[in-house]
């Protein structure tokens, strides 16, 4: 139909000197599909859900709109592996742990440790003064614990407990840490998944070398904040999903069926072994010695 409209507008203008052809194309035929950029890992673009954040921080669970893998503007499917899932409320984590730069550390009390359906690690509700906030819970954190936060950089390393937040330069070598800041004062960025931790290896001048869960070594400023301990929900990575229905509850859509893992259903090819390669010692290729005599 489009080609019929296109060539029906073909006109030929004849003149004594030259013959020209002009094609008039409707503007509607030039409209192309929008260029949708698929998300790349690590850029923070999510096609799973939209969280409706209020103007000010609150501990009230936030409302969520599930996207099911669709672009929020065009509505087109971008991530085919997302779909379904149980509806969850979102707990707003306060990534910035701030404390005094001098004097004793600030003490905070853990009120409750609960599960969050929108992340892998558990969440702890913490109160300090009249303020309440959510943080990531550590391995052994429980209600009633007292955790400390300080930005003071002492000459002697401090003896920190699980859940305490200090600058990297204040912690001794070998300490397990998580929620590490990339830039001082910008909030925890690295090591936030369930059961993960980084290890402080050594100091180089004013830099702290930390081994990440991927075994890579990162160098941080000594004034970057980090939380001591291993993150909660350690069994998350080793727990099997168990059933296809539970996989749909988690929001994972089944594959198309075009790809299938080689599971050995039809056996394997039995190839004849290669012939044995014989290795022999090299023959002595030296020439016989020449004997010289005095006889003519």
XYZ file of C-alpha atoms in Angstrom:
296
model
C 0.000 0.000 0.000
C 2.863 2.363 0.828
C 4.600 1.703 -2.508
C 1.312 2.304 -4.361
C 0.929 5.691 -2.676
C 4.580 6.527 -3.363
C 4.584 5.830 -7.089
C 1.103 7.227 -7.666
C 2.618 10.669 -6.979
C 5.374 10.229 -9.587
C 5.199 13.137 -12.053
C 7.200 13.684 -15.210
C 7.865 17.254 -16.280
C 8.794 17.525 -19.960
C 10.406 20.532 -21.561
C 12.202 21.081 -24.870
C 15.610 21.001 -23.200
C 15.485 18.458 -20.378
C 13.300 15.785 -18.879
C 13.158 15.773 -15.049
C 11.455 13.460 -12.608
C 10.296 14.559 -9.153
C 8.985 12.248 -6.442
C 6.665 13.709 -3.803
C 6.800 11.619 -0.588
C 4.238 12.004 2.155
C 5.774 13.005 5.539
C 3.969 10.093 7.203
C 6.081 7.643 5.204
C 9.341 9.021 6.627
C 8.488 8.389 10.283
C 10.721 5.590 11.553
C 10.610 3.534 14.708
C 12.077 5.184 17.824
C 15.653 4.260 18.632
C 15.347 2.361 21.893
C 18.600 1.973 23.764
C 18.768 -1.331 25.608
C 20.124 -1.060 29.148
C 23.735 -1.940 29.855
C 24.803 -3.518 33.162
C 25.870 -1.042 35.793
C 24.167 2.067 34.412
C 21.321 1.922 36.920
C 18.521 1.737 34.302
C 15.751 -0.549 35.556
C 12.926 -1.956 33.471
C 11.575 -4.010 36.353
C 9.852 -1.364 38.485
C 9.366 2.342 39.102
C 9.555 3.492 42.724
C 7.454 6.540 43.582
C 9.734 8.548 45.870
C 8.265 11.367 47.970
C 9.948 14.749 48.400
C 11.454 13.924 51.817
C 12.942 10.738 53.223
C 10.486 8.452 54.995
C 10.461 4.967 56.508
C 6.955 4.347 55.207
C 7.068 1.586 52.523
C 6.846 3.213 49.107
C 4.450 2.388 46.298
C 5.874 0.590 43.253
C 4.771 0.312 39.606
C 5.940 -2.920 37.972
C 7.135 -2.429 34.381
C 7.412 -6.123 33.366
C 10.391 -5.359 31.144
C 8.767 -2.501 29.224
C 10.123 0.941 28.517
C 8.269 3.430 30.780
C 7.875 5.968 27.940
C 7.140 3.958 24.793
C 5.689 0.845 26.435
C 7.737 -1.452 24.206
C 9.251 -4.635 25.587
C 12.973 -4.086 26.166
C 13.964 -6.795 28.678
C 12.284 -10.041 27.636
C 13.353 -11.935 30.742
C 11.216 -9.832 33.117
C 7.528 -10.467 33.752
C 5.022 -11.388 36.447
C 6.185 -11.315 40.044
C 4.614 -10.705 43.424
C 3.904 -7.087 44.284
C 6.255 -5.663 46.919
C 6.549 -2.393 48.767
C 9.921 -0.634 48.551
C 11.947 0.193 51.658
C 13.994 3.355 51.099
C 17.576 2.705 52.232
C 19.551 5.645 53.579
C 22.946 4.930 52.051
C 24.716 7.849 53.731
C 25.934 6.954 57.230
C 27.019 10.234 58.803
C 28.661 10.687 62.178
C 30.812 13.147 64.126
C 34.318 13.962 62.886
C 35.640 14.375 66.443
C 34.840 12.910 69.810
C 32.916 9.736 70.629
C 30.936 8.023 67.845
C 27.208 8.379 67.376
C 25.173 5.455 68.766
C 22.126 4.099 66.959
C 19.668 1.381 68.030
C 18.338 -1.384 65.792
C 14.559 -1.580 66.171
C 13.671 -4.321 63.687
C 15.263 -6.553 61.037
C 12.959 -7.459 58.152
C 13.032 -8.872 54.640
C 12.708 -6.639 51.586
C 11.244 -8.105 48.404
C 12.972 -5.540 46.191
C 16.535 -6.476 47.237
C 18.482 -9.568 48.244
C 19.885 -8.518 51.629
C 17.700 -7.976 54.680
C 16.863 -4.488 55.940
C 17.206 -3.057 59.453
C 15.125 -0.222 60.884
C 17.451 2.006 62.936
C 16.639 4.927 65.237
C 18.902 7.728 66.430
C 17.356 10.588 68.403
C 14.073 11.465 66.710
C 15.190 10.123 63.324
C 14.399 6.671 61.909
C 15.948 5.160 58.803
C 16.549 1.905 56.953
C 20.024 0.410 56.508
C 21.286 -2.912 55.177
C 21.366 -5.545 57.915
C 24.541 -7.487 58.636
C 24.905 -11.215 59.191
C 24.171 -11.388 62.939
C 22.272 -8.127 63.419
C 19.128 -8.348 65.567
C 16.651 -6.040 67.248
C 18.093 -4.211 70.256
C 21.677 -3.977 68.989
C 23.597 -0.719 69.400
C 25.685 0.296 66.392
C 28.150 3.169 66.144
C 28.921 5.667 63.401
C 31.906 8.002 63.216
C 33.855 9.891 60.533
C 36.842 10.476 62.804
C 40.207 9.337 61.417
C 42.371 8.320 64.429
C 46.071 7.523 64.519
C 45.423 4.061 65.978
C 42.878 1.709 64.293
C 39.614 1.275 66.179
C 38.133 -2.009 67.354
C 34.819 -2.014 65.472
C 31.868 -4.352 65.891
C 29.512 -5.703 63.252
C 27.229 -2.989 61.882
C 29.472 -0.077 62.895
C 30.327 2.503 60.221
C 33.792 4.103 60.156
C 36.104 5.572 57.557
C 38.353 2.997 55.891
C 41.474 4.590 57.355
C 40.203 3.942 60.903
C 39.744 0.170 60.453
C 42.515 -2.420 60.959
C 43.811 -4.695 58.224
C 41.706 -7.792 57.615
C 38.360 -6.189 58.548
C 35.304 -7.325 56.573
C 33.372 -4.346 55.184
C 30.418 -3.567 52.898
C 28.520 -0.499 51.595
C 31.784 1.251 50.698
C 31.721 4.827 49.447
C 33.228 5.610 46.058
C 33.783 9.262 46.984
C 33.834 10.537 50.587
C 30.399 11.822 51.570
C 28.463 10.362 48.617
C 26.969 7.245 50.264
C 27.653 3.531 49.973
C 28.036 2.239 46.404
C 30.077 -0.970 46.479
C 29.232 -4.387 48.039
C 25.493 -4.236 48.710
C 24.321 -7.740 47.677
C 23.259 -10.448 50.134
C 26.073 -12.369 51.819
C 28.881 -10.339 50.236
C 31.792 -8.560 51.872
C 35.078 -6.868 51.062
C 38.352 -7.312 52.906
C 40.782 -4.545 53.837
C 44.214 -5.783 52.713
C 46.731 -2.990 53.189
C 47.419 0.736 53.140
C 49.354 2.676 50.504
C 50.018 6.226 51.663
C 46.509 7.740 52.027
C 44.809 4.961 50.022
C 43.233 1.771 51.367
C 43.370 -1.411 49.254
C 40.173 -3.489 49.539
C 39.599 -6.912 48.005
C 36.089 -7.000 46.508
C 33.812 -10.081 46.328
C 35.045 -10.584 42.755
C 38.640 -10.908 44.127
C 39.579 -7.674 42.366
C 41.570 -5.102 44.320
C 40.151 -1.571 44.596
C 41.945 1.467 45.984
C 39.800 3.855 48.041
C 40.432 7.136 49.779
C 41.044 6.631 53.492
C 38.139 9.019 54.266
C 35.538 6.846 52.480
C 32.947 5.387 54.850
C 32.348 1.637 55.104
C 30.161 -0.577 57.278
C 31.834 -3.393 59.206
C 30.712 -6.989 58.759
C 29.233 -9.336 56.199
C 25.793 -8.654 54.739
C 22.769 -10.704 55.811
C 20.879 -13.464 53.957
C 23.993 -15.537 53.305
C 22.011 -18.495 51.926
C 20.588 -16.401 49.088
C 23.194 -17.425 46.512
C 23.119 -21.155 47.341
C 19.333 -21.580 47.729
C 17.714 -23.287 44.702
C 14.593 -21.677 43.261
C 12.845 -25.018 43.538
C 10.024 -24.710 41.003
C 9.016 -22.868 37.863
C 6.119 -21.227 39.695
C 8.418 -19.710 42.309
C 10.583 -18.387 39.477
C 7.498 -16.510 38.201
C 6.885 -15.175 41.722
C 10.386 -13.722 41.588
C 9.484 -11.861 38.384
C 11.468 -13.984 35.927
C 9.792 -14.755 32.597
C 10.461 -18.141 30.895
C 12.726 -18.338 27.904
C 11.365 -18.658 24.379
C 12.480 -22.261 23.926
C 14.865 -21.536 21.077
C 17.882 -22.193 23.309
C 18.380 -25.394 25.253
C 21.273 -26.519 27.329
C 23.097 -29.662 26.236
C 21.819 -31.997 28.932
C 23.005 -35.288 27.424
C 19.508 -36.463 26.422
C 20.795 -38.090 23.216
C 24.144 -39.215 24.558
C 27.461 -38.119 23.197
C 29.560 -38.909 20.174
C 32.079 -41.659 20.754
C 35.107 -40.664 18.753
C 37.930 -43.172 18.174
C 41.022 -42.327 20.140
C 43.904 -40.824 18.285
C 46.739 -43.199 17.413
C 49.498 -43.431 19.955
C 52.390 -41.253 19.043
C 55.664 -43.084 19.329
C 58.624 -41.109 20.474
C 62.023 -42.648 19.797
C 65.441 -41.501 20.800
C 67.209 -39.828 17.947
C 69.848 -41.940 16.264
C 73.462 -40.922 16.685
C 74.097 -38.943 13.536
C 77.664 -38.038 14.278
C 80.093 -38.837 11.490
C 82.772 -41.492 12.187
C 86.092 -40.134 13.353
C 88.795 -39.624 10.727
C 92.051 -41.364 11.532
C 95.229 -39.775 10.207
C 98.283 -41.948 9.582
C 101.885 -41.218 8.534
C 101.885 -43.831 5.734
C 101.913 -42.751 2.108
